[in-house]
XYZ file of N, CA and C in Angstrom:
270
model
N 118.643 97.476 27.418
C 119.338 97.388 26.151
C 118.761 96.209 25.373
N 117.863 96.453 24.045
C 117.504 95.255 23.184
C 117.839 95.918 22.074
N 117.187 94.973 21.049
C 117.682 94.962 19.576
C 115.598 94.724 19.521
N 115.580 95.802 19.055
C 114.082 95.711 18.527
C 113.821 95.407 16.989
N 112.398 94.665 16.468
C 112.366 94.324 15.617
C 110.958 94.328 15.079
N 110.091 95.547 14.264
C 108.721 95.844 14.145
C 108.362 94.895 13.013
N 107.035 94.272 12.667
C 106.400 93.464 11.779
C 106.917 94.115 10.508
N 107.277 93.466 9.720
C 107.288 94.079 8.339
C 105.703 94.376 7.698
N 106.215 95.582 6.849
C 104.667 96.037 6.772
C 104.644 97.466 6.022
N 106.177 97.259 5.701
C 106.512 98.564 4.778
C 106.840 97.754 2.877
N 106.094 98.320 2.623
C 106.473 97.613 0.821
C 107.193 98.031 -0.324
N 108.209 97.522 -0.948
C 108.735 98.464 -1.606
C 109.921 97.220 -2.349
N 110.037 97.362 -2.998
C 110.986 96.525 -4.129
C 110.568 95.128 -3.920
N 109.648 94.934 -4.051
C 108.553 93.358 -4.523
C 108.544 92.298 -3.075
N 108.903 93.303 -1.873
C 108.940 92.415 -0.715
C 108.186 93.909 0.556
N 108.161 92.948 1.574
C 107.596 94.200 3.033
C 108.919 94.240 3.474
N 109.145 95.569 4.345
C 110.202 95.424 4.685
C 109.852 95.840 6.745
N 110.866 95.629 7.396
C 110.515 96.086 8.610
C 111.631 96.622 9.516
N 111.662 97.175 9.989
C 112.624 98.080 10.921
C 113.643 97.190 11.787
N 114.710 97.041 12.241
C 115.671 97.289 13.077
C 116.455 98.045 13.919
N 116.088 97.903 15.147
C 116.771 99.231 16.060
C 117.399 99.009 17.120
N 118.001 99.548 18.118
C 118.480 99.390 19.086
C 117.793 100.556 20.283
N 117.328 100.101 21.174
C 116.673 100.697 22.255
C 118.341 101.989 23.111
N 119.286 101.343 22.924
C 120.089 101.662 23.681
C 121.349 102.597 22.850
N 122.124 101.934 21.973
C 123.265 102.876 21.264
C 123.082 101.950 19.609
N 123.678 103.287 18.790
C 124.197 102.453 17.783
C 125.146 101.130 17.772
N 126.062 101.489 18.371
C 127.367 100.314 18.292
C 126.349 98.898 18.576
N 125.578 99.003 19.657
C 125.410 97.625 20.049
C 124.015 96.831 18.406
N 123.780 98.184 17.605
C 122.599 98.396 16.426
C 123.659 97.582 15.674
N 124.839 98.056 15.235
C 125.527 97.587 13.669
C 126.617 96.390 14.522
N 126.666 96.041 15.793
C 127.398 94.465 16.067
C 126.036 93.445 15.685
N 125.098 93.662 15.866
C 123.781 92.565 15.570
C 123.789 92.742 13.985
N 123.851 93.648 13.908
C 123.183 93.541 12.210
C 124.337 92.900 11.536
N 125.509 93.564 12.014
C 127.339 92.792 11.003
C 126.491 91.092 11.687
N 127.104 90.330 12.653
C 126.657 89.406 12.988
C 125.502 88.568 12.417
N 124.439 89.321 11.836
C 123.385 88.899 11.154
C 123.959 88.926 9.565
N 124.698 89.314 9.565
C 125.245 89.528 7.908
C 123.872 90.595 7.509
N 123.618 91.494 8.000
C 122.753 92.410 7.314
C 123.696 93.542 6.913
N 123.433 93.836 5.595
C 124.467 94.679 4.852
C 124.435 96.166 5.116
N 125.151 96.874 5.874
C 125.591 98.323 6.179
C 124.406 99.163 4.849
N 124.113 98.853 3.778
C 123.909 99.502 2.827
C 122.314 99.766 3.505
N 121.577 98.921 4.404
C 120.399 98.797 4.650
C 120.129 99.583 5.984
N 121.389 100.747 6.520
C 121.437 101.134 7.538
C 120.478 102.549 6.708
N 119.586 103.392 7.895
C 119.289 104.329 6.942
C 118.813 105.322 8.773
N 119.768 105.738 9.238
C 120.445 107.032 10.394
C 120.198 106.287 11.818
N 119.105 105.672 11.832
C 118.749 105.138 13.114
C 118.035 103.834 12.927
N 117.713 103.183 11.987
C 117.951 101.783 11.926
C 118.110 100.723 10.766
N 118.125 99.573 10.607
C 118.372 98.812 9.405
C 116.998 98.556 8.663
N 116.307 98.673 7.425
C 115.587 98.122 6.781
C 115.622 96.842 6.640
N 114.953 95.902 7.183
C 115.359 94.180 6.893
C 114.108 93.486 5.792
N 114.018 92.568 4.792
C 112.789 91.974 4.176
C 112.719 91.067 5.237
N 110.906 91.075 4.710
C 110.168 90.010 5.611
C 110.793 88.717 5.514
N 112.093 88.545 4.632
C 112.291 86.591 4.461
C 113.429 86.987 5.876
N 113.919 87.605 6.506
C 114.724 87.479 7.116
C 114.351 87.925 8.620
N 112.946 87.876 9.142
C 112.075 88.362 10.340
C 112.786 87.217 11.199
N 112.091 85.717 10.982
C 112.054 85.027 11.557
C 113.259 84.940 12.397
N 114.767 84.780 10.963
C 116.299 84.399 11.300
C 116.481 85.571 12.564
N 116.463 86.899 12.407
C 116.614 87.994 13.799
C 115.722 87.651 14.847
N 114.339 87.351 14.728
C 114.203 86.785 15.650
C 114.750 86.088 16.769
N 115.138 84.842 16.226
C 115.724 83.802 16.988
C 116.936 83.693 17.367
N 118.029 85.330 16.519
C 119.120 85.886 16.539
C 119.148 86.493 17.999
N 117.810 86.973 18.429
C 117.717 87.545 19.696
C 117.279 89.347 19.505
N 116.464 89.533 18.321
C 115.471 91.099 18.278
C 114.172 90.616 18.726
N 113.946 91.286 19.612
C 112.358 91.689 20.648
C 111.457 92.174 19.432
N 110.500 91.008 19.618
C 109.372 91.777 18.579
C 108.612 92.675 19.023
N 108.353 93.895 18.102
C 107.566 95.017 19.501
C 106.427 95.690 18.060
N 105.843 96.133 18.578
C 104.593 96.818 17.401
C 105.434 98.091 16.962
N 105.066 98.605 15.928
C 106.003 99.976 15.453
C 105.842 101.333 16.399
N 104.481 101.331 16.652
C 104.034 102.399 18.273
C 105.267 102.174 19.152
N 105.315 101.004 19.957
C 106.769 100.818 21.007
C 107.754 101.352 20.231
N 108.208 100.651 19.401
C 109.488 100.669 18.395
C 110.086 102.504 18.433
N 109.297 103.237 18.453
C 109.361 104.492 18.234
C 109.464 104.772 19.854
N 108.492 104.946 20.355
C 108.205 105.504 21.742
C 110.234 104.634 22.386
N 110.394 103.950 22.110
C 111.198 103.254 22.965
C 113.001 103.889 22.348
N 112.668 104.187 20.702
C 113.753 104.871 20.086
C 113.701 106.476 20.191
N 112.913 106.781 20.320
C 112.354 108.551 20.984
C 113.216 108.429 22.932
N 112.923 107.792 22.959
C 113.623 107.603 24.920
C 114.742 107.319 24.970
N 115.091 106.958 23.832
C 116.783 106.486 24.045
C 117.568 107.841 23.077
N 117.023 108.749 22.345
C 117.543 109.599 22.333
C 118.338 109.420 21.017
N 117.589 108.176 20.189
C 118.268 107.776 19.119
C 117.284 108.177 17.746
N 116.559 108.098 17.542
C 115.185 108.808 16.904
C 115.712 110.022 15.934
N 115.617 109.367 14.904
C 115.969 110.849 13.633
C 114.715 111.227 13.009
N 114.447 112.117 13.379
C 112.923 112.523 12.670
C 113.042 113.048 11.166
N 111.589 113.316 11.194
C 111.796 113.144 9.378
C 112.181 114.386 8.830
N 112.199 115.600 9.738
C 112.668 116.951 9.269
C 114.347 116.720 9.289
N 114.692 115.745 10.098
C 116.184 115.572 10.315
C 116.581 115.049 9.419
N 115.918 113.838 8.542
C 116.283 113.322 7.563
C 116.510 113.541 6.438
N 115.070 114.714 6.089
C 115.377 115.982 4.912
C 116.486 116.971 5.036
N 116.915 116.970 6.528
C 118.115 118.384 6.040
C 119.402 117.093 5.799
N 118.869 116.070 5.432
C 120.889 115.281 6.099
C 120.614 115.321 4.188
């Protein structure tokens, strides 16, 4: 059970942004993120969008830095993984 956390490296409203996930369940996904004060609005089915100014603070919050390859392979195994055909029918 971790709180994973991929390089930001996605760009989009004048900052990178980078993934948040949980290897294990949601619940233990949105107690880190409430706790982090990361805003519910940044939840998007299976994990939080975070900007790069706020990498470091989760970091040291206690998210495992992992490359986006793991990040997936590790959210695909836990059975938490919304793919992108899933995302178009929601």
């Amino acid at each position: 059970m971790a709180i994973l956390i991929d390089q930001p490296s996605w760009p989009a409203h004048g900052t990178v942004w980078a993934h948040l996930v949980s290897d294990s369940n949601l619940e233990e996904l949105h107690a880190f993120a409430a706790a982090a004060e990361i805003p519910r609005r940044g939840f998007d089915l299976d994990h939080y969008d975070v900007p790069e100014s706020r990498y470091a603070d989760l970091v040291a919050a206690g998210a495992l830095p992992v490359t986006f390859r793991e990040m997936i392979v590790r959210l695909r195994s836990s059975g938490l993984r919304v793919s992108a055909r899933e995302r178009r029918a929601r």
